[in-house]
Amino acid sequence: MIITIIGAGYVGLTSAAVYARLGHTVWLLECDEKKSQDLKNGIIPFYEPGLKELVGEVSTLGHLKPTTDIKEAIREAQLVFICVGTPSREDGSADLSQVETVAQQIASHLGRSCVVVNKSTVPVGTAERVQSIIKRSRIDAQEIEVASCPEFLREGNALHDLLNPDRVVIGAASEHAQKLLIAVHDQLPGQRVVTDVKTAEMIKYASNAFLATKISFINEMANVCELVGANIEDVARGMGSDPRIGSAFLKAGIGYGGSCFPKDTRALSSIAAEYNYDFQLLKSVIEVNQRQRERFVEKIQKKLTTLSGKVIAVLGLTFKNNTDDVRESSAIDIIRLLRAHGAVVRAYDPVGSQNARKIMPDITICPSIETVVKGADAVCILTEWNEFQSLQWLESIPPAKRIVFDGRNICDVAGINLPGTFYMSVGRPDIRIT
Ligand code: UDX
């Protein structure tokens, strides 16, 4: 099949590479000349395990064709996927300006009947809006249908998730569009959920909002565990073995971040408000997530008596491990809070330093765990990178300064035995080795 992907961000580029790997001819339209040229030269604009190799492989086979020329990109396409950004506006609603611009361009340049598909997470009714933009510009608009096929990939696991989806959600009005979308995914496993366009758009928001709810729930449980002296890890294990609950997304910590959960929960809350519905539960999920970051800093402050002038070594800047993405990262927010309380912060991250510097230019970055912890008054683990887990680096710190605040509960408490260590995590009893 000949398809076009518009936008070479996380979703666009990873999807393009995977559709190309499935044997489709994929035109990847990216308006940024440099980015597009880089892709032709095998340079990937972000860190994603396995992507560079896959892009190289499918480009050599001629299956992936990056371009900046919209005419060339959509001339023969049977399916055109819109994968551009939908950032949050000030008021929490989704900013659809990029989607609308693309709709306008498609309307002006598409030469033949085709199905346009929204893959970006967009509010209910966006496909209709794209359809009406196309309608305004074309007399043959009825030949161009707009469908929805939301993407559920996780950063850091993008290729695996794209090749092994649990479900492929297809929202389309006509049998023709449904069939095309079923055909383009026919080599992939997973359930097909074929439905109307608005429902497909809603499935994406509902999924992300529910996962965010699980995280805020377990974080609140962790806070109560701290008060009563229970252990959240065992509580989560006990709860998660009930298949009606499931063990995923029950890891307590400093809350969710990233390019999806924060933005999508705010957008869904704002969609509900637009229809005069007060989505109280979701509003609390968002509030609890913010509060969890503040609470972590308050706990550190209490332990150190004051943060003023204290040197804090931060391990981890990205919003989770296996990505270089720092968007809405809890770590970045916590660094801001620590600094606001007068702490002197320096940080180390295996791959996220460059991106962190873009949003926090004055951040002090160290090249290794050993250098960041040297001479610090305390260490904060803020991202769940494997290399922080073993606590081996604690040996290089004098006993009196072995103070660790683990915001991700990544350390196995049974293995903590170095004299002088004080270890505090989230929802688990503190550990003190004398
Ligand atoms: C998420 C969804 O999982 C994916 O389906 C959707 O398409 C996009 O949004 P992603 O943003 O890549 O994917 O991150 P994810 O792995 O889901 O983690 C989100 C955040 O929640 C991270 O900050 C992570 O550290 C945090 N998290 C996750 C927890 O705090 N506890 C958990 O149990 C799970």
Short mmCIF file of C-alpha atoms and ligand atoms in Angstrom, two decimals:
data_model
loop_
_atom_site.label_atom_id
_atom_site.label_comp_id
_atom_site.label_asym_id
_atom_site.label_seq_id
_atom_site.Cartn_x
_atom_site.Cartn_y
_atom_site.Cartn_z
CA MET A 1 0.00 0.00 0.00
CA ILE A 2 1.23 3.58 -0.58
CA ILE A 3 0.81 5.73 2.49
CA THR A 4 1.84 9.16 3.72
CA ILE A 5 2.74 10.15 7.24
CA ILE A 6 2.66 13.85 8.02
CA GLY A 7 4.98 14.86 10.88
CA ALA A 8 8.26 13.17 11.85
CA GLY A 9 7.84 13.44 15.65
CA TYR A 10 7.82 10.39 17.96
CA VAL A 11 4.55 8.96 16.68
CA GLY A 12 5.07 9.95 13.02
CA LEU A 13 8.62 8.73 12.58
CA THR A 14 8.28 5.50 14.54
CA SER A 15 4.99 4.67 12.78
CA ALA A 16 6.50 5.48 9.38
CA ALA A 17 9.45 3.16 10.05
CA VAL A 18 7.16 0.34 11.17
CA TYR A 19 4.69 0.69 8.25
CA ALA A 20 7.74 0.66 5.94
CA ARG A 21 9.01 -2.45 7.73
CA LEU A 22 5.64 -4.10 7.02
CA GLY A 23 6.40 -3.56 3.31
CA HIS A 24 4.30 -0.48 2.60
CA THR A 25 5.74 2.44 0.64
CA VAL A 26 5.80 5.29 3.14
CA TRP A 27 6.24 8.96 2.27
CA LEU A 28 7.25 10.83 5.40
CA LEU A 29 6.38 14.51 5.08
CA GLU A 30 8.24 16.81 7.46
CA CYS A 31 8.12 20.60 7.02
CA ASP A 32 11.46 21.14 8.81
CA GLU A 33 14.04 20.98 5.95
CA LYS A 34 16.93 20.11 8.26
CA LYS A 35 15.07 17.33 10.03
CA SER A 36 14.00 15.83 6.73
CA GLN A 37 17.53 16.02 5.29
CA ASP A 38 18.93 14.51 8.50
CA LEU A 39 16.52 11.60 8.16
CA LYS A 40 17.73 11.00 4.62
CA ASN A 41 21.25 10.86 6.07
CA GLY A 42 20.17 8.42 8.78
CA ILE A 43 20.21 11.00 11.61
CA ILE A 44 17.33 10.48 14.05
CA PRO A 45 16.03 13.59 15.90
CA PHE A 46 15.42 11.79 19.24
CA TYR A 47 16.55 8.76 21.20
CA GLU A 48 14.49 5.62 20.68
CA PRO A 49 16.05 2.13 21.00
CA GLY A 50 16.32 0.35 17.62
CA LEU A 51 14.90 3.20 15.54
CA LYS A 52 18.11 4.31 13.85
CA GLU A 53 18.79 0.77 12.64
CA LEU A 54 15.21 0.29 11.41
CA VAL A 55 15.14 3.65 9.59
CA GLY A 56 18.45 2.75 7.90
CA GLU A 57 17.12 -0.66 6.86
CA VAL A 58 13.79 0.53 5.39
CA SER A 59 15.40 3.55 3.70
CA THR A 60 17.93 1.32 1.94
CA LEU A 61 15.07 -0.86 0.71
CA GLY A 62 13.39 2.28 -0.64
CA HIS A 63 10.31 1.75 1.55
CA LEU A 64 10.74 4.94 3.59
CA LYS A 65 10.90 8.23 1.70
CA PRO A 66 11.40 11.42 3.73
CA THR A 67 10.37 14.58 1.88
CA THR A 68 9.39 18.20 2.44
CA ASP A 69 7.33 18.35 -0.75
CA ILE A 70 3.65 17.82 0.03
CA LYS A 71 2.68 17.30 -3.61
CA GLU A 72 5.17 14.49 -4.00
CA ALA A 73 4.25 13.03 -0.61
CA ILE A 74 0.51 12.70 -1.17
CA ARG A 75 0.26 12.26 -4.94
CA GLU A 76 -0.33 8.51 -4.87
CA ALA A 77 -1.28 7.92 -1.24
CA GLN A 78 -4.23 5.69 -0.37
CA LEU A 79 -3.98 6.66 3.29
CA VAL A 80 -2.64 9.94 4.69
CA PHE A 81 -1.88 9.83 8.43
CA ILE A 82 -1.77 13.11 10.35
CA CYS A 83 0.82 12.76 13.12
CA VAL A 84 1.56 16.37 14.06
CA GLY A 85 1.70 17.77 17.60
CA THR A 86 -1.35 18.71 19.64
CA PRO A 87 0.22 20.61 22.59
CA SER A 88 -1.70 22.00 25.57
CA ARG A 89 -2.94 25.58 25.48
CA GLU A 90 -2.73 27.75 28.62
CA ASP A 91 -6.25 26.68 29.61
CA GLY A 92 -5.46 22.94 29.24
CA SER A 93 -7.35 22.44 25.98
CA ALA A 94 -5.59 20.91 22.97
CA ASP A 95 -4.01 23.32 20.48
CA LEU A 96 -5.11 22.02 17.08
CA SER A 97 -3.43 24.65 14.93
CA GLN A 98 -0.92 22.18 13.45
CA VAL A 99 -3.68 19.70 12.59
CA GLU A 100 -5.71 22.47 10.94
CA THR A 101 -2.74 23.73 8.91
CA VAL A 102 -2.09 20.22 7.67
CA ALA A 103 -5.78 19.74 6.80
CA GLN A 104 -5.62 22.90 4.71
CA GLN A 105 -2.48 21.70 2.91
CA ILE A 106 -4.02 18.30 2.23
CA ALA A 107 -7.13 19.97 0.81
CA SER A 108 -5.03 22.10 -1.53
CA HIS A 109 -2.74 19.39 -2.80
CA LEU A 110 -4.49 16.04 -2.78
CA GLY A 111 -5.08 14.97 -6.35
CA ARG A 112 -7.27 11.92 -5.90
CA SER A 113 -9.76 10.23 -3.58
CA CYS A 114 -8.15 9.05 -0.40
CA VAL A 115 -8.66 8.46 3.32
CA VAL A 116 -7.11 10.96 5.74
CA VAL A 117 -6.46 9.49 9.18
CA ASN A 118 -5.85 11.29 12.47
CA LYS A 119 -3.21 9.47 14.49
CA SER A 120 -2.46 12.41 16.78
CA THR A 121 -4.45 12.48 20.03
CA VAL A 122 -7.21 14.93 19.25
CA PRO A 123 -10.43 16.02 20.97
CA VAL A 124 -13.66 14.38 19.94
CA GLY A 125 -14.96 16.07 16.83
CA THR A 126 -11.55 16.89 15.32
CA ALA A 127 -11.97 14.49 12.40
CA GLU A 128 -15.24 16.28 11.61
CA ARG A 129 -13.41 19.59 11.76
CA VAL A 130 -10.67 18.34 9.41
CA GLN A 131 -13.40 17.06 7.08
CA SER A 132 -15.07 20.47 7.06
CA ILE A 133 -11.76 22.26 6.33
CA ILE A 134 -11.27 19.94 3.35
CA LYS A 135 -14.89 20.48 2.28
CA ARG A 136 -14.47 24.26 2.24
CA SER A 137 -11.59 23.99 -0.23
CA ARG A 138 -12.67 21.27 -2.63
CA ILE A 139 -15.63 20.52 -4.83
CA ASP A 140 -14.81 16.79 -4.75
CA ALA A 141 -14.55 16.76 -0.92
CA GLN A 142 -16.94 13.82 -0.61
CA GLU A 143 -14.21 11.62 -2.06
CA ILE A 144 -11.94 12.39 0.87
CA GLU A 145 -12.97 10.74 4.10
CA VAL A 146 -11.44 11.56 7.48
CA ALA A 147 -10.98 8.66 9.91
CA SER A 148 -9.30 8.10 13.27
CA CYS A 149 -6.68 5.50 14.21
CA PRO A 150 -5.12 6.53 17.53
CA GLU A 151 -1.67 5.32 18.54
CA PHE A 152 -0.91 3.78 21.94
CA LEU A 153 2.87 3.36 21.77
CA ARG A 154 5.08 4.11 24.77
CA GLU A 155 8.28 6.09 24.30
CA GLY A 156 11.29 3.85 24.81
CA ASN A 157 9.22 0.84 23.65
CA ALA A 158 7.85 2.39 20.48
CA LEU A 159 8.93 -0.25 17.96
CA HIS A 160 7.86 -3.16 20.12
CA ASP A 161 4.49 -1.52 20.83
CA LEU A 162 3.88 -0.68 17.17
CA LEU A 163 4.70 -4.21 16.04
CA ASN A 164 2.78 -5.86 18.89
CA PRO A 165 -0.31 -3.73 19.56
CA ASP A 166 -2.88 -5.02 22.08
CA ARG A 167 -5.51 -3.42 19.89
CA VAL A 168 -5.82 -1.46 16.67
CA VAL A 169 -8.59 1.10 17.02
CA ILE A 170 -10.24 2.07 13.75
CA GLY A 171 -12.82 4.84 13.68
CA ALA A 172 -14.31 5.29 10.24
CA ALA A 173 -17.70 6.04 8.74
CA SER A 174 -17.45 4.08 5.49
CA GLU A 175 -16.73 0.43 4.85
CA HIS A 176 -14.10 1.51 2.31
CA ALA A 177 -12.06 3.42 4.94
CA GLN A 178 -12.49 0.62 7.48
CA LYS A 179 -11.21 -1.93 4.97
CA LEU A 180 -8.18 0.18 4.04
CA LEU A 181 -7.25 0.66 7.69
CA ILE A 182 -7.73 -3.03 8.43
CA ALA A 183 -5.59 -3.93 5.39
CA VAL A 184 -2.70 -1.62 6.28
CA HIS A 185 -2.44 -3.33 9.70
CA ASP A 186 -3.18 -6.88 8.53
CA GLN A 187 0.22 -8.33 9.53
CA LEU A 188 -0.07 -7.07 13.09
CA PRO A 189 -1.50 -8.98 16.08
CA GLY A 190 -4.06 -7.58 18.53
CA GLN A 191 -7.78 -7.04 18.66
CA ARG A 192 -9.41 -4.81 16.03
CA VAL A 193 -11.80 -2.32 17.57
CA VAL A 194 -13.80 -0.95 14.65
CA THR A 195 -16.11 1.87 15.60
CA ASP A 196 -17.28 5.34 14.66
CA VAL A 197 -14.81 8.23 14.45
CA LYS A 198 -15.80 10.06 17.64
CA THR A 199 -15.63 6.90 19.73
CA ALA A 200 -12.16 6.11 18.39
CA GLU A 201 -11.02 9.61 19.35
CA MET A 202 -12.46 9.09 22.83
CA ILE A 203 -10.81 5.66 23.33
CA LYS A 204 -7.37 7.27 23.28
CA TYR A 205 -8.25 9.86 25.93
CA ALA A 206 -10.06 7.30 28.06
CA SER A 207 -7.06 4.95 28.01
CA ASN A 208 -4.52 7.60 28.99
CA ALA A 209 -6.81 9.10 31.62
CA PHE A 210 -7.42 5.69 33.17
CA LEU A 211 -3.70 4.86 33.33
CA ALA A 212 -3.01 8.27 34.88
CA THR A 213 -5.78 7.52 37.39
CA LYS A 214 -4.08 4.26 38.36
CA ILE A 215 -0.83 6.13 39.01
CA SER A 216 -2.45 8.87 41.09
CA PHE A 217 -4.43 6.24 43.01
CA ILE A 218 -1.33 4.23 43.92
CA ASN A 219 0.51 7.43 44.84
CA GLU A 220 -2.24 8.43 47.25
CA MET A 221 -2.21 4.90 48.67
CA ALA A 222 1.56 5.25 49.11
CA ASN A 223 1.06 8.46 51.08
CA VAL A 224 -1.39 6.69 53.39
CA CYS A 225 1.01 3.73 53.69
CA GLU A 226 3.69 6.12 54.93
CA LEU A 227 1.35 7.39 57.64
CA VAL A 228 0.24 3.98 58.88
CA GLY A 229 3.61 2.23 58.42
CA ALA A 230 2.57 -0.13 55.59
CA ASN A 231 4.57 -0.98 52.45
CA ILE A 232 3.14 0.19 49.12
CA GLU A 233 5.18 -2.24 47.02
CA ASP A 234 3.55 -5.21 48.75
CA VAL A 235 0.15 -3.49 48.68
CA ALA A 236 0.54 -3.04 44.89
CA ARG A 237 1.63 -6.66 44.51
CA GLY A 238 -1.34 -7.84 46.54
CA MET A 239 -3.76 -5.68 44.57
CA GLY A 240 -2.21 -6.35 41.17
CA SER A 241 -2.50 -10.12 41.36
CA ASP A 242 -6.28 -9.69 41.12
CA PRO A 243 -6.80 -9.86 37.32
CA ARG A 244 -9.64 -7.36 37.60
CA ILE A 245 -7.08 -4.82 38.81
CA GLY A 246 -3.88 -5.91 37.04
CA SER A 247 -0.34 -5.17 38.18
CA ALA A 248 0.64 -2.60 35.53
CA PHE A 249 0.81 1.10 36.37
CA LEU A 250 0.78 0.54 40.10
CA LYS A 251 4.30 1.79 40.69
CA ALA A 252 4.25 4.54 43.29
CA GLY A 253 6.65 7.44 42.98
CA ILE A 254 6.82 11.12 42.12
CA GLY A 255 4.00 11.00 39.58
CA TYR A 256 3.62 10.76 35.85
CA GLY A 257 5.15 13.08 33.26
CA GLY A 258 5.88 13.00 29.55
CA SER A 259 4.32 14.30 26.39
CA CYS A 260 1.03 12.42 26.76
CA PHE A 261 -0.48 11.85 30.21
CA PRO A 262 -0.26 15.44 31.53
CA LYS A 263 -1.46 16.95 28.24
CA ASP A 264 -4.20 14.38 27.56
CA THR A 265 -5.66 14.42 31.08
CA ARG A 266 -5.89 18.22 30.94
CA ALA A 267 -7.43 18.05 27.46
CA LEU A 268 -10.06 15.49 28.49
CA SER A 269 -10.97 17.54 31.54
CA SER A 270 -11.30 20.56 29.29
CA ILE A 271 -13.42 18.65 26.72
CA ALA A 272 -15.80 17.64 29.53
CA ALA A 273 -15.95 21.23 30.80
CA GLU A 274 -16.78 22.47 27.30
CA TYR A 275 -19.91 20.30 27.52
CA ASN A 276 -20.60 21.62 31.05
CA TYR A 277 -19.53 18.36 32.67
CA ASP A 278 -17.36 18.60 35.76
CA PHE A 279 -15.01 15.58 35.50
CA GLN A 280 -14.16 15.64 39.22
CA LEU A 281 -12.22 12.39 39.34
CA LEU A 282 -9.91 13.42 36.51
CA LYS A 283 -9.37 16.85 38.03
CA SER A 284 -8.25 15.15 41.24
CA VAL A 285 -5.92 12.83 39.32
CA ILE A 286 -4.19 15.87 37.85
CA GLU A 287 -4.01 17.65 41.23
CA VAL A 288 -2.69 14.58 43.04
CA ASN A 289 0.04 14.24 40.41
CA GLN A 290 1.25 17.80 41.02
CA ARG A 291 0.94 17.45 44.76
CA GLN A 292 3.02 14.26 44.71
CA ARG A 293 6.03 16.19 43.40
CA GLU A 294 5.62 18.91 46.04
CA ARG A 295 5.15 16.32 48.77
CA PHE A 296 8.42 14.63 47.84
CA VAL A 297 10.30 17.92 48.19
CA GLU A 298 8.60 18.64 51.53
CA LYS A 299 9.75 15.24 52.83
CA ILE A 300 13.33 15.99 51.79
CA GLN A 301 13.17 19.39 53.43
CA LYS A 302 11.87 17.87 56.64
CA LYS A 303 14.66 15.31 56.75
CA LEU A 304 17.42 17.86 56.02
CA THR A 305 15.78 20.49 58.30
CA THR A 306 16.41 23.11 55.63
CA LEU A 307 17.19 23.00 51.92
CA SER A 308 18.83 26.40 51.92
CA GLY A 309 22.45 26.05 50.75
CA LYS A 310 22.26 22.22 50.67
CA VAL A 311 23.92 20.52 47.71
CA ILE A 312 21.52 18.01 46.17
CA ALA A 313 22.70 15.48 43.60
CA VAL A 314 19.90 14.53 41.21
CA LEU A 315 20.00 11.21 39.39
CA GLY A 316 17.72 11.28 36.36
CA LEU A 317 16.13 14.09 34.36
CA THR A 318 13.92 12.35 31.82
CA PHE A 319 10.23 11.65 32.51
CA LYS A 320 10.99 7.91 32.61
CA ASN A 321 13.86 5.61 31.63
CA ASN A 322 14.86 4.61 28.07
CA THR A 323 14.03 8.00 26.59
CA ASP A 324 15.77 11.36 26.27
CA ASP A 325 12.43 13.15 26.64
CA VAL A 326 12.17 15.65 29.49
CA ARG A 327 8.76 17.09 28.59
CA GLU A 328 6.70 17.65 31.77
CA SER A 329 9.22 15.46 33.59
CA SER A 330 8.61 15.18 37.35
CA ALA A 331 12.39 15.44 37.75
CA ILE A 332 12.55 18.88 36.16
CA ASP A 333 9.65 20.12 38.26
CA ILE A 334 11.26 18.78 41.44
CA ILE A 335 14.56 20.48 40.59
CA ARG A 336 12.68 23.79 40.24
CA LEU A 337 11.05 23.23 43.65
CA LEU A 338 14.35 22.28 45.31
CA ARG A 339 15.95 25.42 43.93
CA ALA A 340 13.02 27.55 45.03
CA HIS A 341 13.75 26.32 48.56
CA GLY A 342 17.39 27.44 48.23
CA ALA A 343 19.06 24.12 47.38
CA VAL A 344 22.06 23.96 45.06
CA VAL A 345 21.20 21.27 42.52
CA ARG A 346 23.41 19.38 40.10
CA ALA A 347 22.28 16.50 37.97
CA TYR A 348 23.25 13.48 35.95
CA ASP A 349 21.21 11.62 33.32
CA PRO A 350 22.49 8.96 30.90
CA VAL A 351 20.80 10.52 27.82
CA GLY A 352 18.54 13.42 28.84
CA SER A 353 21.07 16.15 29.69
CA GLN A 354 20.99 17.94 26.36
CA ASN A 355 17.20 18.21 26.32
CA ALA A 356 17.15 19.27 29.98
CA ARG A 357 19.56 22.09 29.17
CA LYS A 358 17.17 23.37 26.50
CA ILE A 359 14.40 23.95 29.05
CA MET A 360 16.66 24.73 32.03
CA PRO A 361 19.75 26.44 30.55
CA ASP A 362 21.44 27.15 33.91
CA ILE A 363 21.25 23.57 35.18
CA THR A 364 24.56 22.08 36.39
CA ILE A 365 25.09 18.76 34.64
CA CYS A 366 27.73 16.22 35.71
CA PRO A 367 29.17 13.55 33.39
CA SER A 368 28.72 10.51 35.69
CA ILE A 369 27.03 9.23 38.85
CA GLU A 370 30.33 9.42 40.74
CA THR A 371 30.91 13.08 39.89
CA VAL A 372 27.37 14.19 40.67
CA VAL A 373 27.25 12.55 44.11
CA LYS A 374 30.73 13.71 45.15
CA GLY A 375 30.46 16.17 48.05
CA ALA A 376 26.63 16.31 47.90
CA ASP A 377 24.57 16.58 51.09
CA ALA A 378 21.98 14.17 49.70
CA VAL A 379 21.10 12.23 46.55
CA CYS A 380 17.67 12.21 44.86
CA ILE A 381 16.74 9.46 42.38
CA LEU A 382 14.14 11.00 40.07
CA THR A 383 14.13 8.70 37.02
CA GLU A 384 13.96 4.92 37.03
CA TRP A 385 17.17 4.26 35.04
CA ASN A 386 18.59 0.76 35.73
CA GLU A 387 22.09 2.09 36.44
CA PHE A 388 20.88 3.91 39.58
CA GLN A 389 19.35 0.78 41.05
CA SER A 390 22.29 -1.05 42.63
CA LEU A 391 23.35 1.80 44.97
CA GLN A 392 26.98 0.77 44.38
CA TRP A 393 27.81 4.44 43.92
CA LEU A 394 26.96 4.98 47.62
CA GLU A 395 30.38 3.50 48.49
CA SER A 396 32.10 6.59 47.09
CA ILE A 397 30.21 8.84 49.55
CA PRO A 398 31.38 9.32 53.17
CA PRO A 399 29.04 7.53 55.66
CA ALA A 400 27.66 10.79 57.10
CA LYS A 401 26.44 11.88 53.65
CA ARG A 402 24.85 8.61 52.54
CA ILE A 403 21.37 10.12 52.35
CA VAL A 404 19.22 8.87 49.48
CA PHE A 405 15.72 10.00 48.52
CA ASP A 406 14.40 7.50 45.99
CA GLY A 407 11.44 9.03 44.15
CA ARG A 408 10.98 5.93 42.00
CA ASN A 409 11.25 3.09 44.51
CA ILE A 410 13.84 1.43 42.30
CA CYS A 411 16.21 0.18 45.02
CA ASP A 412 15.78 -3.20 46.62
CA VAL A 413 15.67 -2.29 50.31
CA ALA A 414 16.92 -5.75 51.35
CA GLY A 415 20.26 -4.99 49.66
CA ILE A 416 20.89 -1.71 51.52
CA ASN A 417 23.62 -2.39 54.08
CA LEU A 418 26.31 0.30 53.92
CA PRO A 419 26.90 1.88 57.35
CA GLY A 420 25.57 5.41 57.68
CA THR A 421 22.96 5.03 54.95
CA PHE A 422 19.62 6.75 55.33
CA TYR A 423 17.21 5.73 52.57
CA MET A 424 13.76 7.20 52.05
CA SER A 425 11.42 6.16 49.23
CA VAL A 426 7.71 6.58 48.49
CA GLY A 427 5.20 4.62 50.56
CA ARG A 428 7.80 2.36 52.17
CA PRO A 429 9.32 2.58 55.64
CA ASP A 430 12.60 4.55 55.84
CA ILE A 431 15.82 2.56 56.23
CA ARG A 432 18.64 3.60 58.53
CA ILE A 433 21.87 1.56 58.69
CA THR A 434 23.96 2.32 61.73
C1 UDX B 1 1.87 6.86 27.53
C2 UDX B 1 0.96 5.65 27.32
O1 UDX B 1 1.46 4.53 28.06
C3 UDX B 1 0.85 5.32 25.85
O2 UDX B 1 -0.07 4.24 25.66
C4 UDX B 1 0.35 6.54 25.10
O3 UDX B 1 0.32 6.29 23.72
C5 UDX B 1 1.25 7.75 25.37
O4 UDX B 1 1.37 7.96 26.79
P1 UDX B 1 4.51 7.32 27.55
O5 UDX B 1 4.21 8.78 27.65
O6 UDX B 1 5.59 6.87 26.63
O7 UDX B 1 3.19 6.52 27.10
O8 UDX B 1 4.88 6.85 29.03
P2 UDX B 1 4.48 5.67 30.05
O9 UDX B 1 5.45 4.57 29.93
O10 UDX B 1 3.07 5.31 29.96
O11 UDX B 1 4.76 6.42 31.44
C6 UDX B 1 4.15 7.68 31.72
C7 UDX B 1 4.62 8.24 33.05
O12 UDX B 1 4.02 7.55 34.13
C8 UDX B 1 6.14 8.19 33.30
O13 UDX B 1 6.53 9.40 33.89
C9 UDX B 1 6.30 7.04 34.28
O14 UDX B 1 7.46 7.17 35.06
C10 UDX B 1 5.02 7.16 35.08
N1 UDX B 1 4.56 5.90 35.68
C11 UDX B 1 4.20 4.85 34.90
C12 UDX B 1 4.47 5.80 37.08
O15 UDX B 1 4.79 6.74 37.81
N2 UDX B 1 4.01 4.63 37.62
C13 UDX B 1 3.63 3.57 36.87
O16 UDX B 1 3.22 2.54 37.45
C14 UDX B 1 3.74 3.67 35.46
#
